[in-house]
XYZ file of C-alpha atoms in Angstrom:
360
model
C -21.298 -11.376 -9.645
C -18.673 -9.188 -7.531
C -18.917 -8.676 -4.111
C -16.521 -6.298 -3.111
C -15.457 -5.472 0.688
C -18.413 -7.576 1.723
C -18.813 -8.469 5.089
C -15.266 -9.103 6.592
C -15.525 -12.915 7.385
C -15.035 -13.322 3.189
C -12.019 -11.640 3.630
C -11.058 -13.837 6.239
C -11.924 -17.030 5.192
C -12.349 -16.886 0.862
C -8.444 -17.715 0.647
C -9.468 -21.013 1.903
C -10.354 -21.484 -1.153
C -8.579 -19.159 -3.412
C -5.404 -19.179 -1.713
C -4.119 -22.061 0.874
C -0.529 -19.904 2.133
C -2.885 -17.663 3.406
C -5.197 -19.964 5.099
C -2.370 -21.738 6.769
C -0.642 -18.529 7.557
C -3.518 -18.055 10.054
C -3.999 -20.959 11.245
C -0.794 -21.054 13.066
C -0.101 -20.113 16.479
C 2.628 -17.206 16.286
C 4.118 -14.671 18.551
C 2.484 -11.622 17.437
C 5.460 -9.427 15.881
C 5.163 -5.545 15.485
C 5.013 -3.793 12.426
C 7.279 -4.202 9.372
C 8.513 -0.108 9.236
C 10.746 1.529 6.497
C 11.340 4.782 5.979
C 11.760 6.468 2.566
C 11.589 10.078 0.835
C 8.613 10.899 -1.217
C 8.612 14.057 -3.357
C 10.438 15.210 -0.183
C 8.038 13.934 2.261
C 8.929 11.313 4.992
C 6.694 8.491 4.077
C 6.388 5.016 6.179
C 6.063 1.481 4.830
C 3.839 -0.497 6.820
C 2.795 -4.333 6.881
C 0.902 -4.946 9.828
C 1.150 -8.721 11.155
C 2.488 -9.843 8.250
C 2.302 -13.647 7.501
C 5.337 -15.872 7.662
C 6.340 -16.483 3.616
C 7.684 -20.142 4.907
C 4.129 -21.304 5.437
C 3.668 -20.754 1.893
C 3.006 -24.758 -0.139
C 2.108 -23.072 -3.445
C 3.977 -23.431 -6.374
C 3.990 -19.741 -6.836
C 6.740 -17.821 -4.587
C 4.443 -15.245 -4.181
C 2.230 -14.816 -1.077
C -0.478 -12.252 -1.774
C -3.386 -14.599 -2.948
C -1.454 -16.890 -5.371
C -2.739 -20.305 -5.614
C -2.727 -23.562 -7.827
C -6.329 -23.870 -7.023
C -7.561 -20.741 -8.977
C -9.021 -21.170 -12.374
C -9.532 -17.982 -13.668
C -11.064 -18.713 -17.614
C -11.588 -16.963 -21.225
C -15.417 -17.051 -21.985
C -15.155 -15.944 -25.462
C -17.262 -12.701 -24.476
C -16.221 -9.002 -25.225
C -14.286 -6.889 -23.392
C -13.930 -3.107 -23.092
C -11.102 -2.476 -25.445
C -11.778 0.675 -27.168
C -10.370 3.684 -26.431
C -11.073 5.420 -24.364
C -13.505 4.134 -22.603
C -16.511 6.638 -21.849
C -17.776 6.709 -18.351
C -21.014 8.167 -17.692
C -21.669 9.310 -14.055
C -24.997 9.471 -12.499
C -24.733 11.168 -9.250
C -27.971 9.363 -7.350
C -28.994 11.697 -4.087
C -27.479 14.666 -2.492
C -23.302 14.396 -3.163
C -21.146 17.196 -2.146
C -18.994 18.965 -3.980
C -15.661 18.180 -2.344
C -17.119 13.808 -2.015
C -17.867 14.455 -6.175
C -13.938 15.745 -6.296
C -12.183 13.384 -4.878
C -14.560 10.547 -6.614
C -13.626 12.188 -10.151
C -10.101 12.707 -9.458
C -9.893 8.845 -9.031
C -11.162 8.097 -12.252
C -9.484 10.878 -14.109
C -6.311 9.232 -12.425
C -6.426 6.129 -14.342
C -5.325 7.527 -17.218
C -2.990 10.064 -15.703
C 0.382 8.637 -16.564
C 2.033 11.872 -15.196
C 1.540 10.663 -11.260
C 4.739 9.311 -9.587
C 4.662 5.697 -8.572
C 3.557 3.576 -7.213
C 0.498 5.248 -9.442
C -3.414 4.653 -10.257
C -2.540 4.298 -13.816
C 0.206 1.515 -13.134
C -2.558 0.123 -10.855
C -5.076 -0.255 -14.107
C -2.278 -1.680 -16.439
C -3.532 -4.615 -15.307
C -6.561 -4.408 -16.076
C -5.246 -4.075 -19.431
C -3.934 -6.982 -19.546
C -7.178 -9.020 -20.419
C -8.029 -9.473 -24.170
C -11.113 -10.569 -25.856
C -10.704 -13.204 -28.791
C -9.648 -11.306 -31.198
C -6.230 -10.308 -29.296
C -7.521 -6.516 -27.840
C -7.029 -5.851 -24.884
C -9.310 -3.358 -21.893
C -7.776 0.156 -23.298
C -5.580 2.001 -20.847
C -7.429 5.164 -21.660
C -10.784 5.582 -19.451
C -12.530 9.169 -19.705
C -15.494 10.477 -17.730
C -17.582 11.711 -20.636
C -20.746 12.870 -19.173
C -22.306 13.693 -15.685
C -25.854 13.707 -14.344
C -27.431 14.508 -11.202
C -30.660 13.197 -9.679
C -30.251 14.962 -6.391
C -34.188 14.720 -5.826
C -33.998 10.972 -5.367
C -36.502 10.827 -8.168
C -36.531 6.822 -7.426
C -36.685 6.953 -4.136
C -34.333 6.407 -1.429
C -34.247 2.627 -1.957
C -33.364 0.744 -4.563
C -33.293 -2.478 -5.890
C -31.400 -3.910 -8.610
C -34.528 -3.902 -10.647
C -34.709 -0.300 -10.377
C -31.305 0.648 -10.550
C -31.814 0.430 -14.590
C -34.605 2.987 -14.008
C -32.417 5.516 -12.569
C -30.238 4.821 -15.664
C -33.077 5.074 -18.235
C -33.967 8.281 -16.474
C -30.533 9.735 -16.377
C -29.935 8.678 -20.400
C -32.971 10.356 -21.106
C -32.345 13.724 -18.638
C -28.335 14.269 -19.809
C -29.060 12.622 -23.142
C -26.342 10.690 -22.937
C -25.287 9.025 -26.082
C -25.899 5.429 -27.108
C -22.509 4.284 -26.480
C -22.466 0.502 -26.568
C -18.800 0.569 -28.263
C -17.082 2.808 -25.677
C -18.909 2.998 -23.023
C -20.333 2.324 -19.705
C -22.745 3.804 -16.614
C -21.655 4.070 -13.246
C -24.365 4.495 -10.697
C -23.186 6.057 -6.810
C -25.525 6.776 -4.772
C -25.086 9.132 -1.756
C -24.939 8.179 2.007
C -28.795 8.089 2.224
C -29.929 5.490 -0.381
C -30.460 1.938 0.954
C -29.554 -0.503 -1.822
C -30.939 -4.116 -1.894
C -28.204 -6.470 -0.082
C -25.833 -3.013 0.720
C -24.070 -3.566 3.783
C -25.372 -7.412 4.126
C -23.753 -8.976 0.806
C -22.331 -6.630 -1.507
C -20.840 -3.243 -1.483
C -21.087 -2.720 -5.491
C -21.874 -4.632 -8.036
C -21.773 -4.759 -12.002
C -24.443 -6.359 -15.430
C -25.550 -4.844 -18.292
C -29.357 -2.681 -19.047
C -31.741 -4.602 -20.187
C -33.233 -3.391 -23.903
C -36.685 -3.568 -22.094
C -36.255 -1.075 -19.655
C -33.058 1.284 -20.863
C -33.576 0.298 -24.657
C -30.320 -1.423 -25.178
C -27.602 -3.221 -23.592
C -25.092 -1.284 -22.166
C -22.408 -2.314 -18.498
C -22.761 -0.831 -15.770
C -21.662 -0.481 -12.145
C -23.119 0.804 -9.041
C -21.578 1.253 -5.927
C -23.103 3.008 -2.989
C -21.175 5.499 -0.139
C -21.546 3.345 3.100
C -20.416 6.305 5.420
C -23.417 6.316 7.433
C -24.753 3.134 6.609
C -22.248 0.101 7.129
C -18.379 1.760 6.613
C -17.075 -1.289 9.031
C -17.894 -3.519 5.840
C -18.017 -0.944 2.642
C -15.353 0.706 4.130
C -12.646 -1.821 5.508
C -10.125 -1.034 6.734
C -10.590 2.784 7.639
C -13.298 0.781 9.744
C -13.710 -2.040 11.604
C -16.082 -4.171 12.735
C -16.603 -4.963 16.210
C -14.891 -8.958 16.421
C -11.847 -7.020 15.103
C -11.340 -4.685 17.999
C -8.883 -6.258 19.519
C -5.149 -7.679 18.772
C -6.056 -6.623 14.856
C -3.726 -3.640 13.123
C -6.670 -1.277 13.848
C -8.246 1.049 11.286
C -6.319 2.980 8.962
C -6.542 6.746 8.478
C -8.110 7.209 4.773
C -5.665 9.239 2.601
C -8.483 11.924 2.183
C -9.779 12.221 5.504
C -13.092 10.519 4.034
C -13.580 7.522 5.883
C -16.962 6.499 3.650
C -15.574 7.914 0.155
C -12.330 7.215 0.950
C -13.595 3.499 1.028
C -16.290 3.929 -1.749
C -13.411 4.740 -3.866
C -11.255 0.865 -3.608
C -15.088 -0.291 -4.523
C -14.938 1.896 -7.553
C -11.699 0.550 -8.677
C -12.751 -2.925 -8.162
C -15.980 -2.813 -9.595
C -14.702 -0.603 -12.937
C -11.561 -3.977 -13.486
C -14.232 -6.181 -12.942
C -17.083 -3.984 -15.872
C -13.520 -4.109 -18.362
C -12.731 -7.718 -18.165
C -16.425 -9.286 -17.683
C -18.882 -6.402 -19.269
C -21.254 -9.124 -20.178
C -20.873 -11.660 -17.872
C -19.748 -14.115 -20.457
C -16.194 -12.955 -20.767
C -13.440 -13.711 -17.861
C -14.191 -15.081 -14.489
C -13.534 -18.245 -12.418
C -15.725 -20.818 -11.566
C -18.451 -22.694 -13.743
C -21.320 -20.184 -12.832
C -22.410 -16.933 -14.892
C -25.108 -16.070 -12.159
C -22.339 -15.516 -9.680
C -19.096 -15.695 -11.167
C -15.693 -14.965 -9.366
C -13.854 -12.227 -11.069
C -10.938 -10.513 -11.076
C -11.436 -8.276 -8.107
C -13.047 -10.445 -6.028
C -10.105 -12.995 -6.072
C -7.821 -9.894 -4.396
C -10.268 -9.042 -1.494
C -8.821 -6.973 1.089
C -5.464 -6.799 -0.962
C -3.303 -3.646 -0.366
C 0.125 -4.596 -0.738
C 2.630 -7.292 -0.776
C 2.404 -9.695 1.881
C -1.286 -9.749 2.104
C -3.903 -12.283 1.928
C -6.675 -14.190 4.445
C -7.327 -10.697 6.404
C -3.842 -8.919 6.116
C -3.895 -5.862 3.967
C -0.228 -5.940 2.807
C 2.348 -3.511 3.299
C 1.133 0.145 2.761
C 2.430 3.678 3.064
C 1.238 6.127 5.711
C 2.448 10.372 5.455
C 3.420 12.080 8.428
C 0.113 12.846 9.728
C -0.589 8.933 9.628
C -2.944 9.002 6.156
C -2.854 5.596 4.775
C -2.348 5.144 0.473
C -1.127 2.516 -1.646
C -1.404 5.028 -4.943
C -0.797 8.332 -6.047
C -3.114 9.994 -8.293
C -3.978 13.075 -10.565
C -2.764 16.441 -8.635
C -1.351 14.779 -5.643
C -4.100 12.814 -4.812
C -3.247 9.567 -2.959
C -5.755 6.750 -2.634
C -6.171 3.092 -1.086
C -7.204 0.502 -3.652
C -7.170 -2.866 -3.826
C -5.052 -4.966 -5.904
C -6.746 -6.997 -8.648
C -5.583 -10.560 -10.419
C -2.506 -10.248 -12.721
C -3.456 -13.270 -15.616
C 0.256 -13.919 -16.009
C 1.730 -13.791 -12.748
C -1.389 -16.239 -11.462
C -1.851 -14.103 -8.547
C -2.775 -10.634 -7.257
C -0.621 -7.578 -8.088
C -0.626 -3.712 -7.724
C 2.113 -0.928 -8.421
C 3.063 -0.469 -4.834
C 4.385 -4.700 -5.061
C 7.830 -5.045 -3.210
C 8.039 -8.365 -4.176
């Protein structure tokens, strides 16, 4: 199951695994070198191009030229389940706790971004034609076109203010009933965020979001969905990465990075978002693609580009970003000048993690 911007050491250390240049890359002794800077004109701002400490390429002993979480080692695999290929997909919203109206914005301005096709690059909805890439058996592939069809809000925590991932499908059963949202198992999916104040089971410790399917039992069908909570408050040194940091990483580390909204915790919430909603397209069942030989806790395609940004990154380095004048760190542009961080996801036929903002 995904895990994404868990606890910083899997940032650090899962390329042992998934991606040896990286490993090695840290493993070396170097000189510490400043920061890769370029300067360029965006839409008539001055924007910089930023790669903190970035790895030496020459380390790399990959087959793939490409550094940012290629390996030989990674077995990503068809499972013969479905994928989300109709279009457009419908995204219902359940707003769980007190949100906002600015935090519920920006959060819908993300999603109505991955279809947006008239942002400038590097864009959102370059960012998901990746995504798009994965087909089911039958040749589809995940549509390009994602809507938000329906909204509900349970701002009187009428599950309490922690949950579990048993009663997580309450809150849904509760919400279909409340908006009546339709029975949308062709199209659709649920996306669960709770607000600054809920306590999930394993938030903070393991995961940061996660994705399966209702159960018949307790929703009355089977339907994906994804849940991701807003770790503000709670934990944004792990949910959050890297607008904060944890403690070990105080020192000799790029620092945190100013989030492109001024919203350290939704700023963050919304790279869990993006990973979580690839991961519901290509996997909405759990049976379709991941790596590794387990459905209980497969590895999918977000989770292989953990703490991915831009090119050069891998085994803790974001990769090289772009900060505005006043220092606000994005990777993407989005619907009405938005700009957002989000992390890269794996690209099935380059065999390694990509993103629209990729120099390489």
């Amino acid at each position: 199951m995904s895990s994404p911007a868990i606890n910083l050491f899997f940032a650090l250390f899962s390329f042992l695994i998934f991606s040896v240049s990286s490993s090695l890359a840290l493993s070396q002794s170097q000189t510490k070198k400043p920061a890769t800077v370029q300067t360029l004109n965006v839409a008539a701002a001055e924007i910089k191009m930023v790669n903190p400490k970035l790895p030496p390429r020459s380390l790399s002993l990959t087959s793939s030229k490409r550094y940012e979480g290629s390996s030989d080692l990674v077995h990503l695999r068809y499972h013969m389940g479905p994928v989300l290929s109709s279009s457009p997909i419908n995204i219902y919203v359940i707003w769980y706790g007190r949100w906002s109206r600015p935090h519920k914005a920006l959060i819908r301005d993300f999603l109505n971004s991955i279809s947006d096709a008239k942002a400038p690059s590097p864009s959102v909805a370059e960012w998901w034609r990746t995504a798009s890439l994965y087909t089911d058996q039958t040749g589809a592939n995940v549509s390009r076109s994602v809507l938000v069809a329906g909204e509900y809000s349970d701002a009187k925590y009428s599950h309490g203010q922690h949950l579990t991932r048993l009663s997580i499908q309450e809150v849904i059963a509760s919400a279909a009933r409340s908006a009546s949202f339709p029975v949308d198992h062709k199209n659709g999916m649920y996306l669960v965020l709770t607000s600054h104040d809920v306590t999930m089971q394993d938030f903070c410790r393991a995961v940061c979001g996660f994705h399966y399917f209702t159960f018949p039992s307790m929703v009355g069908y089977t339907m994906p969905y994804a849940w991701v909570g807003q770790s503000g408050k709670q934990c944004p040194e792990v949910c959050a990465y890297p607008f904060a940091l944890p403690g070990y990483m105080g020192h000799g580390g790029p620092g945190e990075l100013r989030p492109p909204n001024g919203e350290t915790g939704v700023d963050g919430m919304v790279s869990v978002i993006g990973h979580e909603l690839a991961e519901v397209v290509s996997n909405p069942l759990i049976n379709a693609w991941y790596a590794g030989e387990d459905p209980t806790a497969p590895t999918e395609i977000g989770d292989l580009c953990e703490g991915l940004y831009g090119t050069g990154g891998g085994g803790g380095y974001i990769g090289q970003v772009m900060q505005d004048r006043g220092g606000k760190t994005f990777n993407m542009n989005g619907k009405g000048g938005r700009k957002f961080l989000v992390q890269w996801i794996w690209n099935p036929n380059l065999k390694a993690c990509s993103g629209p903002n990729s120099v390489d």
